[in-house]
């Protein structure tokens, strides 16, 4: 039976501020960018192209086919997909796209709810303004992905267990900075990288349009998290920072597990444990998961949270090469 509701009980402190002076120029600049970057999911997306779920892509090049075959392991003897005919390969590729877009949609609803929580809990007016602006963005993202899944693909997957677990952790947290850390830095940071990687694999023009628009918003959202935390975290005690470190480690594990694709294996009749083992070891899938952390690692570094334990975990995932990349706030604020 498909679940339609998840209730998460939480006790949080609502903060009103009577100081209406905007004294954080970088956040004000980001807020102004957000105000002029709105788009309408109904009118700005061209919904007219037909998306024939399950049909082969007539425009697929040999290079594209080789990339997808390598990612899914269609020609690897140790792959659970080895020996499938072209029709079966096409069907599995569509299921992967449906699963991935479904997780985008669920994650965007998580961001919608979590950012609404930030409006309520953050202590300064600059952050409340931007968070409120982001709430509208997230509602638009959920709307667009839901319309695509319902009207173009005609199906969607339930939220993955690791993503659900992380959203519950975020929404049961009383401390507003950990809401930022979980949603803006981890979930949104991973999503920003995943959107770009997904568009390499996605085959139809409608989802590519949606994801291009969403990526523009997400870059600002991750920057919001960096700007909001970079002055706050240095004020914390060693014990408080240790709590944030532990949260980061748990979130990292859940985000990594999120892309072992259990639901896809079950849907297409592959033994789930065999499929997970393949996803964990297939070189292209390993690289895919590593790239998902390309926006997380530099932001964690910028915030001073690249502690020995976090560094060790990132090294075990082979993602430390991203530590020296520009953080999201620097990238967004430097853009015109």
XYZ file of C-alpha atoms in Angstrom:
336
model
C 0.000 0.000 0.000
C 1.376 3.411 -0.959
C 1.978 5.699 1.974
C 0.619 9.203 1.514
C 1.398 10.845 4.862
C 4.309 11.003 7.279
C 3.747 12.761 10.601
C 6.872 13.990 12.391
C 6.390 15.418 15.858
C 8.794 18.141 16.941
C 9.088 20.872 19.548
C 10.792 24.031 18.315
C 11.228 27.581 19.552
C 9.529 30.211 17.418
C 11.570 33.412 17.198
C 10.169 36.845 16.442
C 12.602 39.691 15.948
C 11.754 43.345 16.334
C 15.030 44.408 14.738
C 14.210 45.097 11.098
C 17.614 46.449 10.111
C 19.188 44.420 7.308
C 22.829 44.384 8.339
C 24.091 41.320 6.437
C 24.921 42.607 2.934
C 25.721 39.201 1.438
C 22.353 37.774 2.494
C 20.592 40.906 1.223
C 22.318 40.463 -2.142
C 21.244 36.835 -2.243
C 17.669 37.821 -1.367
C 17.636 40.336 -4.221
C 18.873 37.637 -6.601
C 16.060 35.391 -5.428
C 13.391 38.024 -5.985
C 14.313 38.556 -9.631
C 14.852 34.861 -10.421
C 11.304 33.577 -10.027
C 9.793 31.344 -12.704
C 6.395 29.793 -13.231
C 6.208 26.006 -13.524
C 2.971 26.272 -15.499
C 4.023 28.809 -18.132
C 7.839 28.781 -18.308
C 8.180 25.041 -18.876
C 7.226 23.761 -22.326
C 5.017 20.810 -21.403
C 4.001 20.004 -24.975
C 6.668 17.421 -25.975
C 5.449 13.844 -25.710
C 7.272 11.697 -23.175
C 6.702 8.062 -24.051
C 7.670 6.168 -20.936
C 9.361 2.911 -21.856
C 10.069 3.779 -25.480
C 13.643 3.938 -26.817
C 15.095 7.366 -27.522
C 15.411 7.759 -31.318
C 18.005 10.514 -30.848
C 20.307 8.447 -28.632
C 23.845 8.572 -30.036
C 26.318 5.721 -29.880
C 28.312 7.754 -27.363
C 25.242 8.279 -25.167
C 24.352 4.602 -25.394
C 27.876 3.551 -24.396
C 27.757 5.905 -21.389
C 24.376 4.585 -20.194
C 25.391 0.968 -20.810
C 28.527 1.501 -18.751
C 26.656 3.216 -15.935
C 24.059 0.464 -15.705
C 26.644 -2.268 -16.330
C 24.694 -3.805 -19.193
C 27.829 -5.285 -20.763
C 29.639 -6.299 -17.567
C 29.575 -10.048 -16.785
C 29.325 -9.368 -13.029
C 26.312 -7.062 -13.506
C 22.789 -8.259 -12.658
C 21.795 -6.680 -15.993
C 24.263 -8.625 -18.098
C 22.689 -10.230 -21.170
C 19.503 -8.142 -21.211
C 18.133 -7.306 -24.643
C 17.760 -3.712 -25.800
C 14.068 -3.462 -24.865
C 14.830 -4.612 -21.313
C 17.744 -2.177 -21.067
C 15.510 0.680 -22.172
C 12.852 -0.227 -19.604
C 15.396 -0.251 -16.758
C 16.859 3.101 -17.839
C 13.349 4.620 -17.676
C 12.810 3.133 -14.208
C 16.064 4.691 -13.055
C 14.921 8.075 -14.374
C 11.533 7.699 -12.672
C 13.206 6.770 -9.380
C 15.684 9.616 -9.525
C 13.086 12.281 -10.348
C 10.858 10.878 -7.592
C 13.653 11.330 -5.062
C 14.201 14.866 -6.358
C 10.511 15.574 -5.725
C 10.559 14.113 -2.205
C 13.752 15.957 -1.339
C 12.263 19.212 -2.591
C 9.241 18.731 -0.339
C 11.675 18.155 2.516
C 13.320 21.457 1.628
C 9.911 23.152 1.439
C 9.013 22.075 4.968
C 12.472 22.585 6.461
C 12.833 26.081 5.029
C 9.410 27.022 6.343
C 10.748 25.891 9.728
C 13.725 28.226 9.282
C 11.388 31.192 8.734
C 9.985 30.378 12.157
C 13.215 29.672 14.028
C 16.086 31.784 12.674
C 16.877 34.828 14.826
C 17.557 37.576 12.261
C 15.366 39.327 9.714
C 17.747 38.867 6.769
C 17.555 35.086 7.067
C 13.773 35.160 7.535
C 13.384 37.174 4.320
C 15.511 34.815 2.288
C 14.038 31.656 3.814
C 10.539 32.892 2.960
C 11.675 33.481 -0.616
C 13.102 29.974 -0.747
C 9.827 28.457 0.478
C 8.174 29.755 -2.711
C 11.017 28.260 -4.759
C 10.625 24.852 -3.145
C 6.858 24.793 -3.648
C 7.447 25.473 -7.348
C 10.012 22.651 -7.549
C 7.668 20.128 -5.959
C 4.872 21.280 -8.268
C 7.017 20.878 -11.396
C 8.411 17.453 -10.516
C 4.994 16.170 -9.426
C 3.388 17.329 -12.668
C 6.136 15.659 -14.691
C 5.831 12.354 -12.837
C 2.033 12.331 -12.843
C 1.379 13.604 -16.366
C 4.471 12.601 -18.337
C 5.703 9.372 -16.751
C 2.462 8.257 -15.122
C 4.222 6.829 -12.071
C 6.529 7.660 -9.207
C 8.500 5.913 -6.485
C 8.039 6.351 -2.754
C 10.709 8.236 -0.836
C 13.835 6.170 -0.228
C 14.365 5.046 3.358
C 17.735 6.809 3.804
C 16.309 10.127 2.578
C 13.250 9.730 4.794
C 15.462 8.987 7.800
C 17.520 12.120 7.195
C 14.428 14.300 6.750
C 13.051 12.984 10.042
C 16.366 13.754 11.755
C 16.294 17.290 10.361
C 12.664 17.980 11.258
C 12.931 16.631 14.821
C 15.911 18.897 15.528
C 15.315 21.908 17.771
C 18.513 23.772 16.862
C 18.016 25.961 13.803
C 21.638 25.751 12.686
C 21.399 21.959 12.390
C 18.317 22.430 10.211
C 20.540 24.535 7.970
C 23.324 21.973 8.132
C 21.062 19.060 7.265
C 18.942 20.680 4.579
C 20.904 23.543 3.001
C 24.363 21.986 3.171
C 23.730 18.239 2.917
C 20.398 17.563 1.151
C 20.399 20.639 -1.087
C 24.138 20.390 -1.713
C 23.851 16.795 -2.854
C 20.765 17.611 -4.922
C 22.571 20.435 -6.708
C 25.217 17.987 -7.923
C 22.642 15.264 -8.634
C 20.579 17.536 -10.882
C 23.545 18.151 -13.149
C 24.496 14.476 -13.262
C 20.889 13.446 -13.811
C 20.563 15.686 -16.828
C 23.403 13.755 -18.464
C 21.357 10.548 -18.131
C 17.843 11.931 -18.657
C 16.548 11.499 -22.180
C 13.525 13.773 -22.654
C 13.425 17.572 -23.051
C 10.747 18.231 -20.435
C 12.709 16.934 -17.457
C 15.837 18.670 -18.722
C 13.990 22.018 -18.744
C 12.671 21.495 -15.223
C 16.012 20.484 -13.821
C 17.819 23.399 -15.491
C 15.429 25.838 -13.809
C 15.645 24.080 -10.448
C 19.452 24.083 -10.502
C 19.511 27.881 -10.777
C 17.465 28.155 -7.600
C 19.361 25.453 -5.724
C 22.705 27.192 -6.151
C 21.271 30.165 -4.203
C 19.748 27.880 -1.577
C 23.027 26.177 -0.756
C 24.733 29.579 -0.673
C 22.090 30.677 1.855
C 23.165 27.875 4.163
C 26.850 28.759 3.888
C 26.254 32.474 4.501
C 23.974 31.810 7.464
C 26.336 29.397 9.201
C 29.785 30.816 8.510
C 29.532 33.483 11.233
C 27.520 31.386 13.684
C 29.485 28.138 13.932
C 32.729 29.748 15.200
C 30.787 30.904 18.274
C 29.988 27.347 19.377
C 31.761 25.437 22.118
C 33.834 22.314 21.448
C 30.978 20.137 22.727
C 28.455 21.887 20.484
C 30.723 21.503 17.469
C 31.106 17.811 18.269
C 27.304 17.477 17.992
C 27.409 19.072 14.533
C 30.264 16.782 13.544
C 28.273 13.710 14.571
C 25.242 14.951 12.638
C 27.396 15.460 9.537
C 28.785 11.937 9.777
C 25.322 10.391 10.094
C 23.966 12.526 7.240
C 26.902 11.549 5.029
C 26.191 7.859 5.559
C 22.494 8.291 4.796
C 23.178 10.342 1.666
C 25.630 7.729 0.394
C 23.143 4.893 1.038
C 20.427 6.873 -0.747
C 21.932 5.964 -4.121
C 22.210 2.198 -3.761
C 18.879 1.972 -5.650
C 17.096 -0.710 -3.601
C 13.688 0.357 -4.900
C 14.752 0.101 -8.539
C 16.192 -3.397 -8.084
C 12.968 -4.560 -6.443
C 10.785 -2.984 -9.158
C 12.651 -4.631 -12.070
C 12.971 -8.041 -10.421
C 16.675 -7.939 -9.515
C 17.704 -9.462 -6.184
C 17.984 -6.385 -3.944
C 21.194 -7.411 -2.198
C 22.817 -8.323 -5.508
C 21.754 -4.986 -6.958
C 23.101 -3.080 -3.955
C 26.439 -4.877 -4.212
C 26.623 -3.952 -7.878
C 25.746 -0.298 -7.184
C 28.366 -0.169 -4.444
C 31.168 -1.472 -6.684
C 30.386 -0.568 -10.313
C 33.100 2.006 -11.195
C 30.754 4.466 -12.932
C 28.204 4.319 -10.107
C 31.004 4.855 -7.580
C 32.155 7.922 -9.526
C 28.528 9.112 -9.714
C 28.180 8.941 -5.907
C 31.515 10.659 -5.434
C 30.428 13.512 -7.690
C 27.292 13.927 -5.585
C 29.560 15.238 -2.818
C 31.260 17.785 -5.074
C 29.153 20.619 -3.627
C 29.057 19.317 -0.056
C 32.771 18.952 0.663
C 33.898 22.536 -0.205
C 31.013 23.982 1.801
C 31.819 21.835 4.834
C 35.416 22.997 4.473
C 34.330 26.652 4.231
C 32.348 26.276 7.464
C 35.323 24.871 9.357
C 33.637 21.513 9.875
C 36.239 19.434 8.059
C 37.340 17.899 11.359
C 39.646 14.860 11.496
C 36.640 12.518 11.789
C 34.770 14.162 8.908
C 37.942 14.244 6.827
C 38.483 10.540 7.500
C 34.929 9.741 6.382
C 35.271 11.836 3.228
C 38.605 10.175 2.469
C 36.995 6.749 2.808
C 34.421 7.838 0.212
C 37.199 9.260 -1.965
C 35.674 12.737 -2.130
C 38.367 14.839 -0.446
C 39.561 16.059 -3.853
C 36.637 18.512 -3.789
C 37.763 20.251 -0.574
C 39.636 23.021 -2.394
C 36.810 23.850 -4.818
C 34.984 27.195 -4.426
C 32.180 27.178 -1.875
C 28.627 27.822 -3.057
C 28.291 31.281 -1.512
C 31.435 32.543 -3.250
C 30.241 31.117 -6.565
C 26.743 32.594 -6.396
C 27.724 36.028 -5.119
C 30.446 36.324 -7.757
C 27.958 35.658 -10.559
C 26.091 38.504 -12.202
